[in-house]
Amino acid sequence: MIGIFLLLNSGKDIGTGSIFAYFWPTFFLIPLGVLFHWMYFSLIGRGIGLLVPGGILLTAGLTCQIAIVTDSWITMWPGFILAVAVGLFELYWFGNKNKYLLIPINILAVLSFIFFIAFSIGSMLHQFSIIQPILALLLIVAGAYTLFRPKKHSY
């Protein structure tokens, strides 16, 4: 990954500080999440509590790494909500299958995906600013049609 980064950023002054600034999640968060998973799977069934921080750190590390490399913090921040859902899902999946864990898992996962979709669409519309007036006009026409369409009477 560092090789690809160096290849794509040719011509820029790259030092230890800039590599650390771009890849701190790969150096710290992701290996720590992998370590927690390795500790759980190497202990075979003991230490189920290792999966929650392991899932959170691994998912948060991937979220941070993608956001840093692509400079897309505005669309990637829901990954932190998803990280908690992933940690809890691992606890559910490898634990005793407590069905009550599915409630916060589903709430957090759905909330995260809603925010991902909303902010991704917002980011795409911001990049294509010519589409905004057309989309606004379409929404106004659709709303006006909904308000003023002939009503069907049910008998």
PDB file of C-alpha atoms in Angstrom:
ATOM      1  CA  MET A   1       0.000   0.000   0.000  1.00  0.00           C
ATOM      2  CA  ILE A   2       2.853   2.361   0.775  1.00  0.00           C
ATOM      3  CA  GLY A   3       4.387   1.488  -2.614  1.00  0.00           C
ATOM      4  CA  ILE A   4       1.173   2.444  -4.424  1.00  0.00           C
ATOM      5  CA  PHE A   5       1.043   5.659  -2.395  1.00  0.00           C
ATOM      6  CA  LEU A   6       4.618   6.511  -3.349  1.00  0.00           C
ATOM      7  CA  LEU A   7       3.936   5.715  -7.009  1.00  0.00           C
ATOM      8  CA  LEU A   8       0.779   7.834  -7.181  1.00  0.00           C
ATOM      9  CA  ASN A   9       2.340  10.778  -5.358  1.00  0.00           C
ATOM     10  CA  SER A  10       5.434  11.025  -7.491  1.00  0.00           C
ATOM     11  CA  GLY A  11       6.822  14.535  -7.634  1.00  0.00           C
ATOM     12  CA  LYS A  12       5.722  15.465  -4.132  1.00  0.00           C
ATOM     13  CA  ASP A  13       8.126  15.706  -1.237  1.00  0.00           C
ATOM     14  CA  ILE A  14       7.440  12.589   0.814  1.00  0.00           C
ATOM     15  CA  GLY A  15       9.055  11.976   4.160  1.00  0.00           C
ATOM     16  CA  THR A  16       8.541   9.925   7.253  1.00  0.00           C
ATOM     17  CA  GLY A  17       6.024  12.404   8.627  1.00  0.00           C
ATOM     18  CA  SER A  18       3.799  12.341   5.551  1.00  0.00           C
ATOM     19  CA  ILE A  19       3.858   8.542   5.364  1.00  0.00           C
ATOM     20  CA  PHE A  20       2.944   8.394   9.063  1.00  0.00           C
ATOM     21  CA  ALA A  21       0.202  10.982   8.518  1.00  0.00           C
ATOM     22  CA  TYR A  22      -1.340   8.907   5.719  1.00  0.00           C
ATOM     23  CA  PHE A  23      -0.914   5.431   7.193  1.00  0.00           C
ATOM     24  CA  TRP A  24      -1.293   5.753  10.972  1.00  0.00           C
ATOM     25  CA  PRO A  25      -4.451   3.573  10.929  1.00  0.00           C
ATOM     26  CA  THR A  26      -2.514   0.836   9.126  1.00  0.00           C
ATOM     27  CA  PHE A  27       0.303   1.073  11.651  1.00  0.00           C
ATOM     28  CA  PHE A  28      -1.801   1.181  14.831  1.00  0.00           C
ATOM     29  CA  LEU A  29      -5.564   0.586  14.622  1.00  0.00           C
ATOM     30  CA  ILE A  30      -5.771  -2.244  12.088  1.00  0.00           C
ATOM     31  CA  PRO A  31      -2.957  -4.355  13.639  1.00  0.00           C
ATOM     32  CA  LEU A  32      -4.489  -3.893  17.094  1.00  0.00           C
ATOM     33  CA  GLY A  33      -7.888  -5.058  15.788  1.00  0.00           C
ATOM     34  CA  VAL A  34      -6.224  -8.054  14.121  1.00  0.00           C
ATOM     35  CA  LEU A  35      -4.366  -8.795  17.381  1.00  0.00           C
ATOM     36  CA  PHE A  36      -7.640  -8.902  19.332  1.00  0.00           C
ATOM     37  CA  HIS A  37      -9.122 -11.272  16.752  1.00  0.00           C
ATOM     38  CA  TRP A  38      -6.015 -13.457  16.780  1.00  0.00           C
ATOM     39  CA  MET A  39      -6.107 -13.592  20.583  1.00  0.00           C
ATOM     40  CA  TYR A  40      -9.749 -14.703  20.537  1.00  0.00           C
ATOM     41  CA  PHE A  41      -9.324 -17.342  17.837  1.00  0.00           C
ATOM     42  CA  SER A  42      -6.074 -18.659  19.308  1.00  0.00           C
ATOM     43  CA  LEU A  43      -7.710 -19.064  22.730  1.00  0.00           C
ATOM     44  CA  ILE A  44     -10.592 -20.970  21.052  1.00  0.00           C
ATOM     45  CA  GLY A  45     -13.793 -19.901  22.724  1.00  0.00           C
ATOM     46  CA  ARG A  46     -12.394 -18.065  25.722  1.00  0.00           C
ATOM     47  CA  GLY A  47     -12.225 -14.309  25.906  1.00  0.00           C
ATOM     48  CA  ILE A  48     -15.345 -13.548  23.858  1.00  0.00           C
ATOM     49  CA  GLY A  49     -15.039  -9.929  24.997  1.00  0.00           C
ATOM     50  CA  LEU A  50     -11.983  -9.529  22.749  1.00  0.00           C
ATOM     51  CA  LEU A  51     -14.198  -9.522  19.669  1.00  0.00           C
ATOM     52  CA  VAL A  52     -16.012  -6.270  20.468  1.00  0.00           C
ATOM     53  CA  PRO A  53     -12.920  -4.034  20.629  1.00  0.00           C
ATOM     54  CA  GLY A  54     -11.320  -6.086  17.861  1.00  0.00           C
ATOM     55  CA  GLY A  55     -14.234  -5.509  15.497  1.00  0.00           C
ATOM     56  CA  ILE A  56     -14.481  -1.841  16.437  1.00  0.00           C
ATOM     57  CA  LEU A  57     -10.750  -1.174  15.989  1.00  0.00           C
ATOM     58  CA  LEU A  58     -10.537  -3.101  12.714  1.00  0.00           C
ATOM     59  CA  THR A  59     -13.562  -1.382  11.166  1.00  0.00           C
ATOM     60  CA  ALA A  60     -12.606   2.055  12.505  1.00  0.00           C
ATOM     61  CA  GLY A  61      -9.061   1.537  11.204  1.00  0.00           C
ATOM     62  CA  LEU A  62     -10.329   0.644   7.736  1.00  0.00           C
ATOM     63  CA  THR A  63     -12.692   3.622   7.825  1.00  0.00           C
ATOM     64  CA  CYS A  64      -9.888   5.988   8.803  1.00  0.00           C
ATOM     65  CA  GLN A  65      -7.494   4.552   6.230  1.00  0.00           C
ATOM     66  CA  ILE A  66      -9.977   4.866   3.367  1.00  0.00           C
ATOM     67  CA  ALA A  67     -10.963   8.383   4.475  1.00  0.00           C
ATOM     68  CA  ILE A  68      -7.345   9.539   4.717  1.00  0.00           C
ATOM     69  CA  VAL A  69      -6.190   8.097   1.403  1.00  0.00           C
ATOM     70  CA  THR A  70      -9.233   9.274  -0.549  1.00  0.00           C
ATOM     71  CA  ASP A  71      -9.701  12.506   1.458  1.00  0.00           C
ATOM     72  CA  SER A  72     -13.364  11.665   2.005  1.00  0.00           C
ATOM     73  CA  TRP A  73     -13.995  12.206   5.706  1.00  0.00           C
ATOM     74  CA  ILE A  74     -17.341  13.827   4.938  1.00  0.00           C
ATOM     75  CA  THR A  75     -18.694  10.579   3.485  1.00  0.00           C
ATOM     76  CA  MET A  76     -16.762   8.034   5.577  1.00  0.00           C
ATOM     77  CA  TRP A  77     -17.638   9.142   9.117  1.00  0.00           C
ATOM     78  CA  PRO A  78     -20.661   6.761   9.352  1.00  0.00           C
ATOM     79  CA  GLY A  79     -18.090   3.972   9.336  1.00  0.00           C
ATOM     80  CA  PHE A  80     -17.501   4.723  13.021  1.00  0.00           C
ATOM     81  CA  ILE A  81     -21.153   3.928  13.762  1.00  0.00           C
ATOM     82  CA  LEU A  82     -20.805   0.774  11.676  1.00  0.00           C
ATOM     83  CA  ALA A  83     -17.682  -0.164  13.662  1.00  0.00           C
ATOM     84  CA  VAL A  84     -19.715  -0.536  16.849  1.00  0.00           C
ATOM     85  CA  ALA A  85     -22.300  -2.608  14.983  1.00  0.00           C
ATOM     86  CA  VAL A  86     -19.537  -4.880  13.628  1.00  0.00           C
ATOM     87  CA  GLY A  87     -18.044  -5.380  17.107  1.00  0.00           C
ATOM     88  CA  LEU A  88     -21.417  -6.243  18.586  1.00  0.00           C
ATOM     89  CA  PHE A  89     -22.246  -8.531  15.643  1.00  0.00           C
ATOM     90  CA  GLU A  90     -19.041 -10.477  16.214  1.00  0.00           C
ATOM     91  CA  LEU A  91     -20.026 -10.845  19.874  1.00  0.00           C
ATOM     92  CA  TYR A  92     -23.429 -12.142  18.743  1.00  0.00           C
ATOM     93  CA  TRP A  93     -22.087 -14.449  16.027  1.00  0.00           C
ATOM     94  CA  PHE A  94     -19.298 -16.087  17.983  1.00  0.00           C
ATOM     95  CA  GLY A  95     -20.940 -15.779  21.410  1.00  0.00           C
ATOM     96  CA  ASN A  96     -24.062 -17.391  22.758  1.00  0.00           C
ATOM     97  CA  LYS A  97     -26.344 -15.897  20.057  1.00  0.00           C
ATOM     98  CA  ASN A  98     -28.189 -13.556  22.408  1.00  0.00           C
ATOM     99  CA  LYS A  99     -31.055 -12.380  20.205  1.00  0.00           C
ATOM    100  CA  TYR A 100     -31.339  -9.095  22.120  1.00  0.00           C
ATOM    101  CA  LEU A 101     -27.964  -8.033  20.738  1.00  0.00           C
ATOM    102  CA  LEU A 102     -29.558  -7.890  17.288  1.00  0.00           C
ATOM    103  CA  ILE A 103     -31.596  -4.825  18.286  1.00  0.00           C
ATOM    104  CA  PRO A 104     -28.664  -2.407  18.721  1.00  0.00           C
ATOM    105  CA  ILE A 105     -26.754  -4.121  15.906  1.00  0.00           C
ATOM    106  CA  ASN A 106     -29.567  -3.508  13.431  1.00  0.00           C
ATOM    107  CA  ILE A 107     -30.238   0.028  14.660  1.00  0.00           C
ATOM    108  CA  LEU A 108     -26.578   1.005  14.348  1.00  0.00           C
ATOM    109  CA  ALA A 109     -26.098  -0.727  10.994  1.00  0.00           C
ATOM    110  CA  VAL A 110     -29.216   0.825   9.439  1.00  0.00           C
ATOM    111  CA  LEU A 111     -28.329   4.243  10.843  1.00  0.00           C
ATOM    112  CA  SER A 112     -24.818   3.937   9.436  1.00  0.00           C
ATOM    113  CA  PHE A 113     -26.048   2.907   5.976  1.00  0.00           C
ATOM    114  CA  ILE A 114     -28.622   5.726   5.928  1.00  0.00           C
ATOM    115  CA  PHE A 115     -25.886   8.244   6.713  1.00  0.00           C
ATOM    116  CA  PHE A 116     -23.550   6.650   4.142  1.00  0.00           C
ATOM    117  CA  ILE A 117     -26.226   6.952   1.466  1.00  0.00           C
ATOM    118  CA  ALA A 118     -27.281  10.476   2.445  1.00  0.00           C
ATOM    119  CA  PHE A 119     -23.780  11.885   2.592  1.00  0.00           C
ATOM    120  CA  SER A 120     -22.653  10.015  -0.531  1.00  0.00           C
ATOM    121  CA  ILE A 121     -25.564  11.417  -2.525  1.00  0.00           C
ATOM    122  CA  GLY A 122     -24.878  14.872  -1.081  1.00  0.00           C
ATOM    123  CA  SER A 123     -21.215  14.596  -2.022  1.00  0.00           C
ATOM    124  CA  MET A 124     -22.058  13.445  -5.546  1.00  0.00           C
ATOM    125  CA  LEU A 125     -24.579  16.250  -6.017  1.00  0.00           C
ATOM    126  CA  HIS A 126     -22.006  18.752  -4.768  1.00  0.00           C
ATOM    127  CA  GLN A 127     -19.525  17.527  -7.379  1.00  0.00           C
ATOM    128  CA  PHE A 128     -22.103  17.730 -10.148  1.00  0.00           C
ATOM    129  CA  SER A 129     -23.503  21.174  -9.363  1.00  0.00           C
ATOM    130  CA  ILE A 130     -25.243  21.390 -12.767  1.00  0.00           C
ATOM    131  CA  ILE A 131     -27.587  18.589 -11.681  1.00  0.00           C
ATOM    132  CA  GLN A 132     -28.805  20.445  -8.568  1.00  0.00           C
ATOM    133  CA  PRO A 133     -31.181  22.876 -10.331  1.00  0.00           C
ATOM    134  CA  ILE A 134     -32.575  20.063 -12.477  1.00  0.00           C
ATOM    135  CA  LEU A 135     -33.106  17.840  -9.432  1.00  0.00           C
ATOM    136  CA  ALA A 136     -34.728  20.727  -7.542  1.00  0.00           C
ATOM    137  CA  LEU A 137     -37.094  21.360 -10.450  1.00  0.00           C
ATOM    138  CA  LEU A 138     -37.987  17.649 -10.665  1.00  0.00           C
ATOM    139  CA  LEU A 139     -38.721  17.522  -6.940  1.00  0.00           C
ATOM    140  CA  ILE A 140     -40.885  20.657  -7.148  1.00  0.00           C
ATOM    141  CA  VAL A 141     -42.851  19.248 -10.114  1.00  0.00           C
ATOM    142  CA  ALA A 142     -43.294  15.889  -8.344  1.00  0.00           C
ATOM    143  CA  GLY A 143     -44.496  17.648  -5.187  1.00  0.00           C
ATOM    144  CA  ALA A 144     -46.901  19.870  -7.141  1.00  0.00           C
ATOM    145  CA  TYR A 145     -48.275  16.853  -8.997  1.00  0.00           C
ATOM    146  CA  THR A 146     -48.779  15.034  -5.678  1.00  0.00           C
ATOM    147  CA  LEU A 147     -50.670  18.005  -4.240  1.00  0.00           C
ATOM    148  CA  PHE A 148     -52.840  18.843  -7.230  1.00  0.00           C
ATOM    149  CA  ARG A 149     -53.496  15.500  -8.938  1.00  0.00           C
ATOM    150  CA  PRO A 150     -57.107  14.461  -9.274  1.00  0.00           C
ATOM    151  CA  LYS A 151     -58.245  12.532  -6.231  1.00  0.00           C
ATOM    152  CA  LYS A 152     -59.603   9.055  -6.716  1.00  0.00           C
ATOM    153  CA  HIS A 153     -62.678   8.441  -4.629  1.00  0.00           C
ATOM    154  CA  SER A 154     -63.062   5.027  -3.091  1.00  0.00           C
ATOM    155  CA  TYR A 155     -66.599   3.835  -2.533  1.00  0.00           C
TER     156      TYR A 155
END
